[in-house]
Coordinates of C-alpha atoms and ligand atoms in Angstrom, one line a residue:
M1 CA 16.3 -9.7 9.9
N2 CA 19.6 -10.6 10.2
S3 CA 22.2 -9.0 8.2
F4 CA 23.4 -5.0 9.1
A5 CA 22.3 -3.6 6.0
L6 CA 18.8 -5.0 6.7
K7 CA 18.4 -3.5 10.0
A8 CA 19.5 -0.3 9.2
T9 CA 17.8 0.2 6.1
A10 CA 14.4 -1.2 8.3
L11 CA 15.2 1.7 10.2
V12 CA 15.8 4.3 7.3
S13 CA 12.6 3.4 6.3
L14 CA 11.3 4.5 9.8
L15 CA 12.6 7.6 9.7
F16 CA 12.1 8.9 6.4
G17 CA 9.1 6.9 5.6
L18 CA 9.9 4.9 2.6
V19 CA 7.1 2.1 2.5
P20 CA 7.4 -0.2 4.9
A21 CA 7.6 -3.5 4.5
S22 CA 9.3 -3.2 0.9
T23 CA 12.5 -1.2 2.0
A24 CA 12.9 -2.9 5.1
A25 CA 14.1 -5.8 3.1
P26 CA 16.1 -4.8 0.1
R27 CA 17.2 -8.4 -0.2
S28 CA 13.5 -9.9 -0.4
K29 CA 12.5 -11.2 -3.5
N30 CA 8.7 -10.4 -3.5
G31 CA 8.4 -7.8 -0.7
I32 CA 5.3 -7.0 0.4
L33 CA 4.6 -3.4 -0.4
C34 CA 2.6 -1.0 2.1
G35 CA -1.1 -0.9 1.6
R36 CA -0.8 -4.1 -1.1
P37 CA -4.1 -5.6 -1.0
K38 CA -3.7 -9.4 -0.9
P39 CA -4.8 -11.1 -4.1
T40 CA -7.4 -12.8 -4.7
N41 CA -8.8 -15.1 -8.5
G42 CA -12.4 -13.9 -8.0
T43 CA -13.6 -17.2 -6.6
T44 CA -17.5 -15.9 -6.0
S45 CA -19.4 -19.9 -5.4
L46 CA -21.2 -20.0 -2.1
P47 CA -20.5 -22.6 0.5
P48 CA -24.5 -24.2 1.7
T49 CA -25.7 -22.2 4.7
P50 CA -25.1 -23.8 8.0
T51 CA -28.4 -23.9 10.6
T52 CA -26.8 -22.6 13.8
T53 CA -28.3 -19.3 15.1
E54 CA -25.2 -17.6 16.9
P55 CA -23.8 -16.0 13.8
C56 CA -20.1 -16.3 14.9
V57 CA -20.7 -20.6 14.9
V58 CA -21.9 -20.4 11.6
A59 CA -19.3 -18.7 10.4
R60 CA -16.6 -20.9 12.5
D61 CA -18.4 -23.4 11.2
A62 CA -18.0 -22.5 7.7
F63 CA -14.1 -22.2 8.7
T64 CA -13.2 -25.5 9.7
S65 CA -15.5 -27.5 7.7
Q66 CA -14.3 -26.1 4.0
T67 CA -10.6 -26.0 5.8
S68 CA -10.7 -29.5 6.6
A69 CA -12.5 -30.5 2.9
S70 CA -10.5 -28.3 0.7
P71 CA -7.2 -27.4 2.7
G72 CA -5.7 -25.0 0.7
V73 CA -8.9 -23.1 -0.9
V74 CA -9.2 -20.1 0.8
P75 CA -12.7 -20.0 2.5
T76 CA -15.3 -18.3 2.1
I77 CA -19.1 -17.5 3.6
A78 CA -21.8 -15.1 2.6
A79 CA -21.2 -11.6 3.1
S80 CA -24.0 -11.1 5.3
Q81 CA -23.2 -14.3 7.6
A82 CA -19.9 -12.5 8.2
Y83 CA -21.3 -9.0 8.8
E84 CA -24.0 -10.7 11.2
C85 CA -21.4 -12.4 13.5
L86 CA -18.9 -9.2 13.1
K87 CA -22.5 -7.0 14.3
S88 CA -22.8 -9.7 16.9
V89 CA -20.1 -8.5 19.1
P90 CA -20.6 -6.1 21.5
V91 CA -19.1 -3.0 22.5
H92 CA -15.8 -3.2 24.5
K93 CA -15.7 0.2 25.8
E94 CA -12.5 0.7 27.8
P95 CA -10.1 -1.1 25.7
A96 CA -11.6 0.8 22.5
I97 CA -11.1 4.5 24.6
R98 CA -7.3 3.6 25.1
L99 CA -7.0 2.6 22.3
L100 CA -7.8 6.2 20.8
D101 CA -6.0 7.5 23.0
E102 CA -3.2 5.5 22.2
L103 CA -3.7 6.4 18.5
K104 CA -3.0 9.9 19.4
P105 CA 0.7 10.3 19.4
F106 CA 1.1 8.2 16.1
L107 CA -1.5 10.3 14.5
E108 CA 0.7 13.5 15.7
W109 CA 3.1 12.8 13.1
Q110 CA 0.7 13.2 10.1
S111 CA 2.7 15.8 8.5
D112 CA -0.4 17.0 5.8
Q113 CA -3.1 17.3 8.6
A114 CA -3.9 20.9 8.6
F115 CA -4.3 20.9 4.5
L116 CA -6.7 17.5 4.7
K117 CA -8.9 19.5 7.5
D118 CA -8.5 22.9 5.0
P119 CA -7.6 22.2 1.2
P120 CA -7.0 24.2 -1.2
S121 CA -10.3 25.0 -3.1
D122 CA -9.2 22.5 -5.9
Y123 CA -8.7 20.1 -4.3
P124 CA -10.7 17.0 -5.3
Y125 CA -12.2 14.9 -2.1
P126 CA -14.2 17.3 1.0
P127 CA -11.8 17.7 3.7
V128 CA -11.4 15.9 6.9
D129 CA -10.3 16.7 10.4
I130 CA -8.9 14.1 11.6
F131 CA -8.5 14.8 15.4
K132 CA -11.9 16.5 15.4
E133 CA -13.1 12.8 13.8
L134 CA -11.3 10.9 16.5
E135 CA -12.7 12.9 19.4
T136 CA -16.5 12.2 17.9
I137 CA -16.0 8.5 17.7
R138 CA -14.4 8.6 21.7
S139 CA -17.5 10.6 22.9
N140 CA -19.9 8.3 21.0
L141 CA -18.1 5.7 22.6
R142 CA -18.3 7.6 26.1
E143 CA -22.2 8.3 25.4
N144 CA -22.6 4.4 24.6
K145 CA -23.8 5.9 21.5
Y146 CA -22.1 3.1 19.5
N147 CA -24.6 -0.6 19.0
G148 CA -21.6 -2.9 18.4
E149 CA -17.8 -3.2 18.6
L150 CA -17.7 -3.5 14.5
E151 CA -19.3 -0.1 14.6
W152 CA -16.9 2.6 16.3
Q153 CA -14.4 0.5 14.4
E154 CA -16.1 0.7 10.9
D155 CA -16.5 4.8 11.6
L156 CA -12.2 4.9 12.6
F157 CA -12.0 2.9 9.3
K158 CA -14.5 5.4 7.1
N159 CA -12.4 8.8 9.2
I160 CA -9.0 8.2 9.7
V161 CA -8.0 5.3 7.0
G162 CA -10.3 6.6 4.3
K163 CA -11.3 10.7 3.9
P164 CA -7.9 11.4 4.0
H165 CA -7.1 9.1 1.0
N166 CA -3.1 8.6 1.8
G167 CA -1.8 5.7 1.4
H168 CA 0.5 5.9 4.3
L169 CA -2.2 6.6 6.9
A170 CA -3.7 3.6 8.0
Y171 CA -4.9 2.2 10.8
H172 CA -6.2 -1.5 10.7
P173 CA -9.0 -2.9 13.6
D174 CA -8.7 -5.8 14.3
L175 CA -12.2 -7.0 14.6
L176 CA -13.3 -5.3 10.9
T177 CA -9.8 -6.7 9.1
V178 CA -8.7 -9.9 10.5
P179 CA -11.1 -12.3 10.6
F180 CA -12.5 -11.2 7.0
E181 CA -12.4 -8.8 3.8
W182 CA -15.1 -8.6 1.6
V183 CA -15.6 -9.3 -2.2
R184 CA -18.0 -8.5 -4.7
P185 CA -18.9 -11.0 -7.7
W186 CA -17.8 -9.7 -10.5
A187 CA -14.3 -8.1 -10.9
L188 CA -15.0 -4.7 -13.7
V189 CA -13.3 -3.4 -16.9
S190 CA -13.1 0.4 -18.2
V191 CA -13.0 -0.1 -22.0
S192 CA -13.2 1.1 -24.9
E193 CA -14.9 -1.2 -27.5
D194 CA -13.7 -0.4 -30.4
G195 CA -10.4 1.7 -29.5
T196 CA -11.5 4.9 -30.4
L197 CA -14.9 5.5 -28.5
L198 CA -15.4 6.3 -24.7
P199 CA -14.9 3.6 -22.7
V200 CA -17.8 2.0 -20.8
I201 CA -17.8 -0.8 -17.8
K202 CA -18.3 -4.2 -18.7
V203 CA -18.1 -7.1 -16.5
L204 CA -14.8 -8.6 -17.4
E205 CA -15.6 -11.9 -18.4
D206 CA -17.9 -10.0 -20.9
A207 CA -15.1 -7.6 -22.1
I208 CA -12.9 -11.2 -23.1
S209 CA -15.7 -12.9 -24.9
T210 CA -16.7 -12.7 -28.0
S211 CA -20.2 -12.9 -27.5
E212 CA -22.8 -10.8 -29.7
R213 CA -24.7 -10.6 -26.9
S214 CA -22.4 -9.3 -24.2
S215 CA -23.6 -6.0 -23.1
H216 CA -22.0 -3.1 -20.8
V217 CA -22.9 -2.2 -17.2
V218 CA -24.9 1.4 -16.8
E219 CA -26.2 0.7 -12.9
I220 CA -24.6 -1.0 -9.4
N221 CA -26.9 -1.6 -7.2
G222 CA -29.2 0.7 -8.9
I223 CA -27.2 3.9 -9.4
N224 CA -25.1 5.0 -12.3
A225 CA -22.4 2.9 -12.4
A226 CA -19.5 5.3 -13.5
T227 CA -21.2 7.5 -10.2
F228 CA -21.3 4.6 -8.1
I229 CA -18.0 3.8 -8.6
E230 CA -16.2 7.5 -8.2
G231 CA -18.7 6.8 -4.9
R232 CA -16.5 4.3 -3.4
V233 CA -13.8 6.0 -4.8
T234 CA -14.6 8.7 -2.7
G235 CA -15.2 6.6 0.2
S236 CA -12.1 4.2 0.1
S237 CA -9.1 5.4 -2.3
N238 CA -5.8 5.5 -0.9
T239 CA -4.5 7.8 -3.8
Q240 CA -4.3 11.3 -3.5
D241 CA -5.9 11.7 -7.4
P242 CA -9.9 10.5 -8.3
D243 CA -9.1 9.5 -11.3
A244 CA -6.0 7.5 -10.1
G245 CA -9.2 5.6 -7.2
Y246 CA -11.2 5.4 -10.5
N247 CA -8.1 3.0 -12.6
T248 CA -7.2 1.2 -9.1
M249 CA -11.8 -0.2 -9.0
F250 CA -11.1 -2.0 -12.5
F251 CA -9.1 -5.0 -14.0
S252 CA -6.4 -4.0 -15.9
R253 CA -3.0 -6.4 -16.5
A254 CA -1.1 -4.0 -14.7
N255 CA -3.4 -3.6 -11.7
K256 CA -3.6 -7.6 -11.6
V257 CA 0.5 -7.6 -11.3
G258 CA 1.0 -5.0 -9.7
L259 CA -2.2 -4.5 -6.6
E260 CA -2.2 -8.5 -6.7
A261 CA -6.4 -8.0 -7.4
R262 CA -8.1 -7.9 -10.8
G263 CA -9.5 -4.1 -9.4
Y264 CA -10.7 -3.1 -6.2
F265 CA -14.3 -3.3 -7.4
E266 CA -14.4 -6.6 -6.7
S267 CA -11.7 -6.9 -4.0
G268 CA -8.4 -5.7 -2.6
G269 CA -7.6 -2.2 -1.4
R270 CA -9.1 -0.6 1.6
E271 CA -12.3 -1.2 -0.3
R272 CA -12.0 -4.8 1.2
F273 CA -12.9 -3.0 4.5
F274 CA -16.1 -1.1 4.0
Y275 CA -18.8 -3.8 3.8
P276 CA -20.6 -3.8 0.6
G277 CA -23.8 -5.2 1.6
N278 CA -25.6 -7.8 1.3
T279 CA -25.8 -8.2 -2.3
T280 CA -24.5 -6.7 -5.5
S281 CA -27.0 -5.8 -8.4
L282 CA -25.7 -5.2 -11.8
T283 CA -28.2 -4.0 -14.8
F284 CA -26.6 -3.8 -18.2
A285 CA -27.7 -1.3 -21.3
N286 CA -29.4 -4.1 -23.0
G287 CA -32.3 -4.2 -19.6
T288 CA -31.0 -7.2 -17.6
R289 CA -30.8 -7.3 -14.0
V290 CA -28.8 -9.4 -12.6
E291 CA -28.2 -9.7 -8.4
R292 CA -25.8 -11.9 -6.7
P293 CA -24.6 -12.5 -3.0
N294 CA -21.3 -10.6 -2.2
I295 CA -18.8 -13.1 -0.1
A296 CA -16.7 -12.7 3.0
K297 CA -13.7 -14.5 2.1
F298 CA -11.8 -15.9 5.5
H299 CA -8.1 -14.5 6.4
Y300 CA -5.3 -17.3 8.0
G301 CA -3.8 -16.4 10.3
P302 CA -2.5 -17.2 14.1
Y303 CA -6.0 -17.6 15.0
D304 CA -8.2 -20.6 16.2
W305 CA -12.0 -20.4 14.9
T306 CA -12.5 -23.7 17.3
N307 CA -12.2 -21.0 20.2
V308 CA -15.3 -19.1 19.1
V309 CA -18.4 -20.8 20.8
D310 CA -20.0 -16.7 20.6
A311 CA -19.6 -13.4 20.2
D312 CA -17.5 -13.1 23.8
T313 CA -15.2 -15.2 22.7
M314 CA -15.2 -13.8 19.2
H315 CA -14.1 -10.9 20.9
K316 CA -11.1 -12.6 22.5
E317 CA -9.8 -14.5 19.5
F318 CA -9.6 -11.6 17.0
C319 CA -9.4 -8.5 19.4
R320 CA -6.2 -9.7 21.3
G321 CA -5.0 -6.3 21.9
A322 CA -8.1 -5.1 23.9
Y323 CA -6.9 -7.6 26.5
N324 CA -3.1 -6.8 26.8
T325 CA -2.1 -3.9 29.1
G326 CA 1.2 -4.3 29.0
S327 CA 3.5 -1.6 27.0
P328 CA 3.3 -2.7 22.8
R329 CA 7.0 -1.5 22.9
V330 CA 9.7 -4.2 22.2
A331 CA 11.1 -5.4 25.9
A332 CA 14.6 -6.2 26.5
S333 CA 15.1 -9.5 28.7
G334 CA 17.7 -11.7 29.4
G335 CA 19.6 -10.3 26.6
K336 CA 17.1 -11.3 24.2
L337 CA 14.6 -8.9 22.7
I338 CA 11.3 -9.9 23.0
R339 CA 8.0 -8.8 21.4
R340 CA 4.9 -8.6 24.4
T341 CA 2.1 -7.9 22.4
T342 CA 0.4 -10.6 21.9
T343 CA -1.5 -9.3 18.5
P344 CA 0.1 -10.2 14.9
N345 CA 3.0 -7.1 13.3
S346 CA 0.8 -7.0 10.4
I347 CA -2.4 -7.6 8.5
Y348 CA -0.6 -7.8 5.6
S349 CA -0.1 -11.5 6.0
Y350 CA -3.6 -12.7 6.1
P351 CA -4.9 -14.5 3.3
K352 CA -2.0 -16.3 2.6
A353 CA -0.8 -15.3 -0.7
P354 CA 0.6 -17.8 -3.6
I355 CA 3.8 -15.9 -4.4
L356 CA 3.2 -13.7 -7.2
L357 CA 6.2 -12.1 -8.2
A358 CA 8.3 -14.8 -7.7
R359 CA 8.9 -16.6 -10.5
R360 CA 8.2 -20.5 -10.6
Q361 CA 10.9 -22.9 -11.2
D362 CA 8.8 -24.8 -14.4
E363 CA 7.7 -21.9 -15.6
S364 CA 9.4 -19.4 -17.9
N365 CA 9.6 -15.8 -16.7
N366 CA 7.3 -13.9 -18.6
I367 CA 5.3 -11.6 -16.4
D368 CA 1.3 -13.3 -16.6
G369 CA -0.2 -11.3 -19.5
Y370 CA 2.7 -9.4 -20.8
P371 CA 4.8 -10.4 -23.5
E372 CA 8.5 -11.7 -24.0
P373 CA 10.6 -9.3 -21.9
V374 CA 14.2 -8.6 -23.9
L375 CA 15.2 -8.8 -20.4
I376 CA 13.8 -9.0 -16.8
T377 CA 14.4 -9.3 -13.1
D378 CA 13.9 -11.9 -11.5
D379 CA 11.3 -11.0 -9.2
H380 CA 9.2 -9.2 -12.3
A381 CA 9.9 -5.4 -10.9
V382 CA 12.0 -4.3 -13.8
S383 CA 11.3 -5.8 -17.6
G384 CA 12.2 -4.7 -20.8
Y385 CA 10.2 -5.3 -24.5
F386 CA 10.5 -4.2 -27.9
I387 CA 7.9 -3.4 -29.8
D388 CA 7.5 -6.4 -32.7
E389 CA 5.0 -4.5 -35.2
P390 CA 5.6 -2.0 -37.9
G391 CA 6.0 1.6 -37.2
F392 CA 7.3 0.9 -33.8
E393 CA 10.8 0.0 -34.7
D394 CA 12.0 2.5 -32.5
V395 CA 10.4 2.3 -29.5
A396 CA 11.9 0.2 -26.0
V397 CA 9.3 -0.2 -23.2
L398 CA 10.9 -0.4 -19.7
V399 CA 7.5 -1.3 -17.1
I400 CA 8.5 -0.9 -13.8
L401 CA 6.3 -2.6 -11.7
S402 CA 7.9 -2.2 -8.2
F403 CA 10.5 0.1 -7.5
S404 CA 11.3 -2.1 -4.0
S405 CA 13.8 -4.8 -5.7
Y406 CA 17.2 -6.0 -4.6
F407 CA 19.1 -3.0 -5.6
V408 CA 21.8 -4.3 -7.5
S409 CA 19.7 -6.5 -9.9
F410 CA 16.4 -3.7 -10.4
Q411 CA 19.7 -1.6 -10.9
N412 CA 21.4 -3.6 -13.4
T413 CA 18.5 -4.9 -15.7
I414 CA 17.5 -1.3 -16.0
Q415 CA 21.3 -0.5 -17.3
D416 CA 21.5 -3.8 -19.6
F417 CA 18.2 -2.9 -21.4
F418 CA 19.2 0.7 -21.9
A419 CA 22.6 -0.6 -23.7
E420 CA 20.4 -3.7 -25.7
A421 CA 18.3 -0.8 -26.8
V422 CA 20.5 1.6 -27.7
N423 CA 22.1 -1.1 -29.3
A424 CA 19.1 -2.3 -30.8
G425 CA 18.7 1.2 -32.3
K426 CA 15.5 2.7 -30.3
T427 CA 15.6 5.8 -30.4
K428 CA 12.3 5.9 -28.2
L429 CA 11.6 5.0 -24.6
I430 CA 8.2 4.2 -22.9
V431 CA 8.1 4.1 -19.0
D432 CA 5.3 2.2 -18.0
L433 CA 4.8 2.9 -14.3
Q434 CA 0.9 1.5 -13.9
A435 CA 0.4 -0.3 -10.7
N436 CA 3.6 0.3 -9.7
G437 CA 3.2 1.4 -5.9
G438 CA 6.0 2.5 -5.0
G439 CA 9.0 1.4 -2.6
T440 CA 12.3 2.4 -1.4
I441 CA 12.5 6.0 -3.1
L442 CA 16.6 5.7 -4.2
Q443 CA 15.3 3.4 -6.6
G444 CA 13.1 6.0 -8.4
Y445 CA 15.9 8.4 -8.0
D446 CA 18.4 5.7 -9.9
T447 CA 16.1 4.7 -12.6
F448 CA 15.4 8.8 -13.7
R449 CA 19.5 9.2 -13.0
Q450 CA 19.6 6.9 -15.6
I451 CA 17.9 8.5 -18.3
F452 CA 18.8 11.7 -17.6
P453 CA 22.3 11.3 -15.9
D454 CA 23.0 14.7 -15.9
I455 CA 19.7 16.4 -14.1
V456 CA 20.2 16.2 -10.6
Q457 CA 16.4 14.9 -8.9
D458 CA 14.6 17.8 -7.7
G459 CA 12.6 16.2 -4.7
P460 CA 12.5 18.4 -1.7
S461 CA 9.6 17.5 1.8
R462 CA 9.1 18.6 5.2
W463 CA 7.9 17.1 7.9
R464 CA 5.4 17.9 10.8
S465 CA 7.5 19.5 13.8
S466 CA 5.8 17.2 16.8
S467 CA 6.7 16.8 19.8
S468 CA 7.3 13.6 19.4
F469 CA 9.7 14.2 16.2
N470 CA 11.2 16.7 17.7
A471 CA 12.1 14.9 21.1
L472 CA 13.6 12.1 18.5
S473 CA 15.8 15.0 17.1
Q474 CA 17.0 16.7 20.5
T475 CA 17.9 13.2 21.3
F476 CA 19.5 12.2 18.3
S477 CA 21.3 15.1 16.2
P478 CA 23.6 15.2 20.0
L479 CA 24.7 12.0 19.8
C480 CA 26.0 11.8 16.3
A481 CA 28.1 15.4 16.3
N482 CA 31.5 12.8 15.7
Y483 CA 29.6 10.5 13.3
T484 CA 30.7 10.0 9.8
P485 CA 28.5 7.7 7.0
K486 CA 30.8 4.8 6.1
V487 CA 30.6 1.7 4.5
D488 CA 30.9 -0.5 7.5
Y489 CA 27.7 -1.0 9.7
Q490 CA 28.6 1.4 13.4
E491 CA 26.9 1.6 16.3
L492 CA 25.7 5.1 15.2
D493 CA 24.2 4.2 12.0
H494 CA 20.3 4.0 12.9
A495 CA 20.4 7.3 14.6
C496 CA 22.6 8.9 13.0
T497 CA 21.5 8.1 9.3
G498 CA 17.7 8.9 9.8
V499 CA 15.8 12.2 9.8
N500 CA 16.3 13.4 13.2
N501 CA 20.4 14.0 12.9
W502 CA 20.2 17.7 11.8
R503 CA 23.0 16.9 9.7
N504 CA 21.9 14.4 7.7
D505 CA 20.1 14.9 4.0
L506 CA 20.3 17.6 2.2
N507 CA 18.3 21.2 2.0
A508 CA 16.5 22.2 -0.7
T509 CA 19.1 23.5 -3.1
N510 CA 21.1 20.3 -1.4
G511 CA 23.6 21.8 0.1
R512 CA 24.2 20.3 3.4
F513 CA 22.5 22.1 6.7
T514 CA 24.6 24.5 9.6
S515 CA 22.4 23.7 12.8
Y516 CA 19.5 22.3 14.3
T517 CA 17.6 24.9 13.3
D518 CA 18.5 25.3 9.8
K519 CA 17.2 21.8 9.5
F520 CA 14.3 21.8 12.0
G521 CA 13.4 24.9 12.4
P522 CA 10.2 25.1 13.0
V523 CA 8.7 26.6 10.0
T524 CA 4.7 27.9 10.3
A525 CA 2.5 26.9 7.3
S526 CA -0.9 26.8 7.3
G527 CA -1.4 27.0 10.2
D528 CA 1.2 24.3 11.7
S529 CA 4.3 23.7 12.6
Y530 CA 7.2 22.0 10.1
T531 CA 11.0 21.1 9.7
N532 CA 12.6 23.1 6.7
Y533 CA 12.5 21.3 3.1
M534 CA 15.0 18.4 3.3
Q535 CA 16.1 15.8 0.6
W536 CA 17.5 12.8 0.7
D537 CA 21.9 12.7 0.2
P538 CA 21.7 9.6 -2.8
A539 CA 25.8 10.1 -1.9
N540 CA 25.5 9.0 1.9
L541 CA 27.1 5.2 1.8
V542 CA 25.0 4.1 4.7
L543 CA 21.4 4.5 2.7
T544 CA 23.3 3.2 -0.6
R545 CA 26.7 0.9 -0.5
Q546 CA 25.6 -0.3 3.1
A547 CA 22.2 -0.9 2.5
F548 CA 22.1 -1.7 -1.0
D549 CA 25.3 -2.5 -2.0
T550 CA 25.9 -0.2 -5.1
D551 CA 25.9 3.6 -5.8
I552 CA 23.2 5.8 -6.9
T553 CA 23.5 6.5 -10.6
G554 CA 25.1 9.7 -11.3
Y555 CA 26.8 9.4 -7.6
G556 CA 30.0 7.7 -6.4
H557 CA 31.6 5.6 -8.8
R558 CA 28.2 6.2 -11.0
K559 CA 29.2 9.5 -12.3
N560 CA 29.7 8.3 -16.0
F561 CA 27.0 7.7 -17.4
T562 CA 25.2 9.6 -20.4
R563 CA 21.5 10.0 -21.8
P564 CA 20.9 6.7 -23.3
F565 CA 17.5 8.4 -25.6
G566 CA 18.3 12.0 -25.5
G567 CA 15.8 14.6 -24.3
P568 CA 12.2 14.3 -22.9
E569 CA 11.0 14.4 -26.9
N570 CA 11.8 11.0 -27.2
I571 CA 10.3 9.8 -24.0
V572 CA 6.7 9.0 -22.5
M573 CA 5.8 8.2 -18.9
L574 CA 2.8 5.6 -18.8
Y575 CA 1.1 6.5 -15.7
D576 CA -2.6 5.6 -14.1
G577 CA -2.0 7.1 -11.0
S578 CA -1.0 4.9 -9.2
Ligands
NAG1 C1 -9.3 -20.0 -7.8 O1 -9.6 -20.3 -6.3 C2 -10.6 -21.2 -6.1 C3 -10.5 -21.8 -4.8 O2 -9.8 -21.1 -3.9 C4 -9.7 -22.4 -6.6 O3 -10.6 -24.1 -6.6 C5 -9.6 -22.1 -8.6 O4 -8.5 -22.8 -9.0 C6 -8.8 -21.0 -8.7 N1 -8.5 -20.4 -9.8 C7 -7.6 -20.1 -10.4 C8 -7.5 -19.8 -11.8 O5 -6.7 -20.1 -9.3
NAG2 C1 -28.7 -9.1 5.1 O1 -28.1 -10.7 6.1 C2 -28.6 -10.5 6.8 C3 -28.6 -12.1 7.4 O2 -29.0 -12.8 6.3 C4 -30.4 -10.5 7.1 O3 -30.8 -10.2 8.3 C5 -30.7 -9.2 6.9 O4 -32.3 -8.2 6.4 C6 -29.9 -8.9 4.7 N1 -30.0 -7.5 4.7 C7 -30.5 -7.0 4.0 C8 -30.6 -5.5 3.5 O5 -30.6 -7.5 3.0
NAG3 C1 -27.4 -8.6 -21.6 O1 -26.2 -8.4 -21.4 C2 -25.8 -9.1 -20.2 C3 -23.9 -8.8 -20.0 O2 -23.3 -8.8 -21.0 C4 -25.5 -10.7 -20.4 O3 -25.4 -11.5 -20.0 C5 -27.3 -11.2 -21.1 O4 -27.4 -12.0 -21.5 C6 -27.7 -9.8 -22.2 N1 -29.2 -10.3 -21.8 C7 -29.8 -10.2 -23.5 C8 -31.3 -10.9 -22.9 O5 -29.1 -10.4 -24.6
NAG4 C1 21.3 25.0 1.5 O1 22.7 25.3 1.8 C2 23.8 25.8 1.3 C3 25.0 25.4 2.4 O2 25.2 25.5 3.7 C4 23.6 27.4 1.8 O3 24.4 27.6 0.7 C5 22.0 27.5 0.9 O4 21.3 28.3 0.9 C6 21.3 26.5 1.7 N1 20.1 26.3 1.0 C7 18.9 26.7 1.3 C8 17.6 26.3 0.8 O5 19.1 27.0 2.9
NAG5 C1 31.3 3.3 -16.0 O1 32.5 3.3 -15.5 C2 32.3 2.0 -14.8 C3 34.1 1.3 -14.2 O2 34.7 2.3 -14.9 C4 32.2 1.0 -16.0 O3 31.9 -0.6 -15.7 C5 30.8 1.3 -16.6 O4 30.9 -0.1 -17.8 C6 30.8 2.7 -17.4 N1 29.1 3.1 -17.7 C7 29.3 3.9 -18.5 C8 27.5 3.8 -19.1 O5 29.7 3.8 -19.0

């Protein structure tokens, strides 16, 4: 975090609700995306069962013996044993209630909460009132209704993270998410056996194998397999659409690279923090039933399992926030900024991930499972292909696995690929967006404007008018009266190139707001208060040249583009809902 551009984008991402982490580091070659799970390779072998009776000591011993015997290999334990350990930790009521109270000001920013509470009739999931859920957990804690620390944390995760189905609404309770994540012993794939029949659910290895004996899955844990998967989507999916959630549960080549998982049924996503039970059983169409233990994968992090001697020290080691009563804010000290909190910034640093998106030097730059690209960025975010088969001579395929790539190479690679495609006589384009989890919105706009340079993109959104949002707007807006965005860094960039300056952003018809109230309203809808509709201003030099070293196509020096593939009738978007 040392360039001005980085600092500006970090703040911009905060204020604009971009995907964190990814956008905060435009130069990062492998920015970890918000909500992204860490990879697993589906290791399912279990270590021998230790003999101690204190469940967290059993876990500790498994961790220490495996890490010393095979350093670099992710340690695992039977899911049931890890669960026994977590369940043994008693409730720490006072810090739990304090935490719930401290969550409220953050949750007040959640813009769709009125709609989640009272959704339109075609909304596919059950309604949820997040503040009511929070209040219920709080009163359960006060009335000592929970049997252990894990129980209320699971309740919090289930209701505040699971039920809203929003990739940008997350909270990771420490005991539940810091020491372990759950893994089921099979990766599944939804596949049509001859390419035309309706898909069936198969174990991934069976789908790949040529064995005549392989059969498809009809039941999981005694429940119709598709119904079981749908139930898990309703419980844990972070996508607004259940079909999109269904896709994430399965292996696909795009999911393996983009979600860094062989499907969330096996591991990853939010599903990895919903206890899957001690075992999973599959019943196949041929009548065979197989049951295997589920697994807990240990996370790495700044934690020391050797400090764990019982349930209480388990809590001390992994629930450090409970012992930190000071301000969690960044505090000034001797001119240097220090973080007072002892908890890690992000759980996404665990377990230690192999750098999947980055090219290893001795390897070709192909994406695993994808054909030889015509062009590709170093970080694999963008790649372009021609289809070497009769009947497809006129087709170009643009694969975008992420919108959080270094902007200049992202933009250039798409531009160069389109130019090569047109030169090679390609007249049709497939834009493959499978497993793309997002990133910098302006990279999406840039892609769109390279395809349709003459169409101004449409992207209105509004913010919930919470008291802290309004306080920021009332503070920042007056500061910015004489501010003009420039390529060169200025002191006020952070404050003024953000949502809380009324002069920043464009209105619903791409004009300028004329006053504080013109932008911030508030406007009432569905019984809640919001700002007016606003849109990104892709001509803002702080957001573009300062942060990304380039202009957005259609703006600045990139106004001279023409459509490479003509109209939408020549273009198909391949999309799995992710
Ligand atoms: C998967 O992980 C296991 C243990 O972590 C390791 O031994 C194995 O080599 C890995 N397999 C692949 C294909 O990466
Ligand atoms: C799961 O495993 C734990 C620990 O081995 C055991 O105590 C518990 O009874 C098991 N639960 C079920 C439902 O089998
Ligand atoms: C039934 O199908 C499963 C899954 O493909 C396979 O492992 C098993 O061997 C099959 N059983 C028989 C009796 O063919
Ligand atoms: C957007 O701003 C322009 C210029 O101020 C104005 O003419 C237009 O009516 C505004 N549009 C909306 C929807 O408020
Ligand atoms: C647009 O103009 C710039 C600068 O003159 C030039 O480098 C670029 O190749 C042009 N792009 C197209 C698509 O014509």
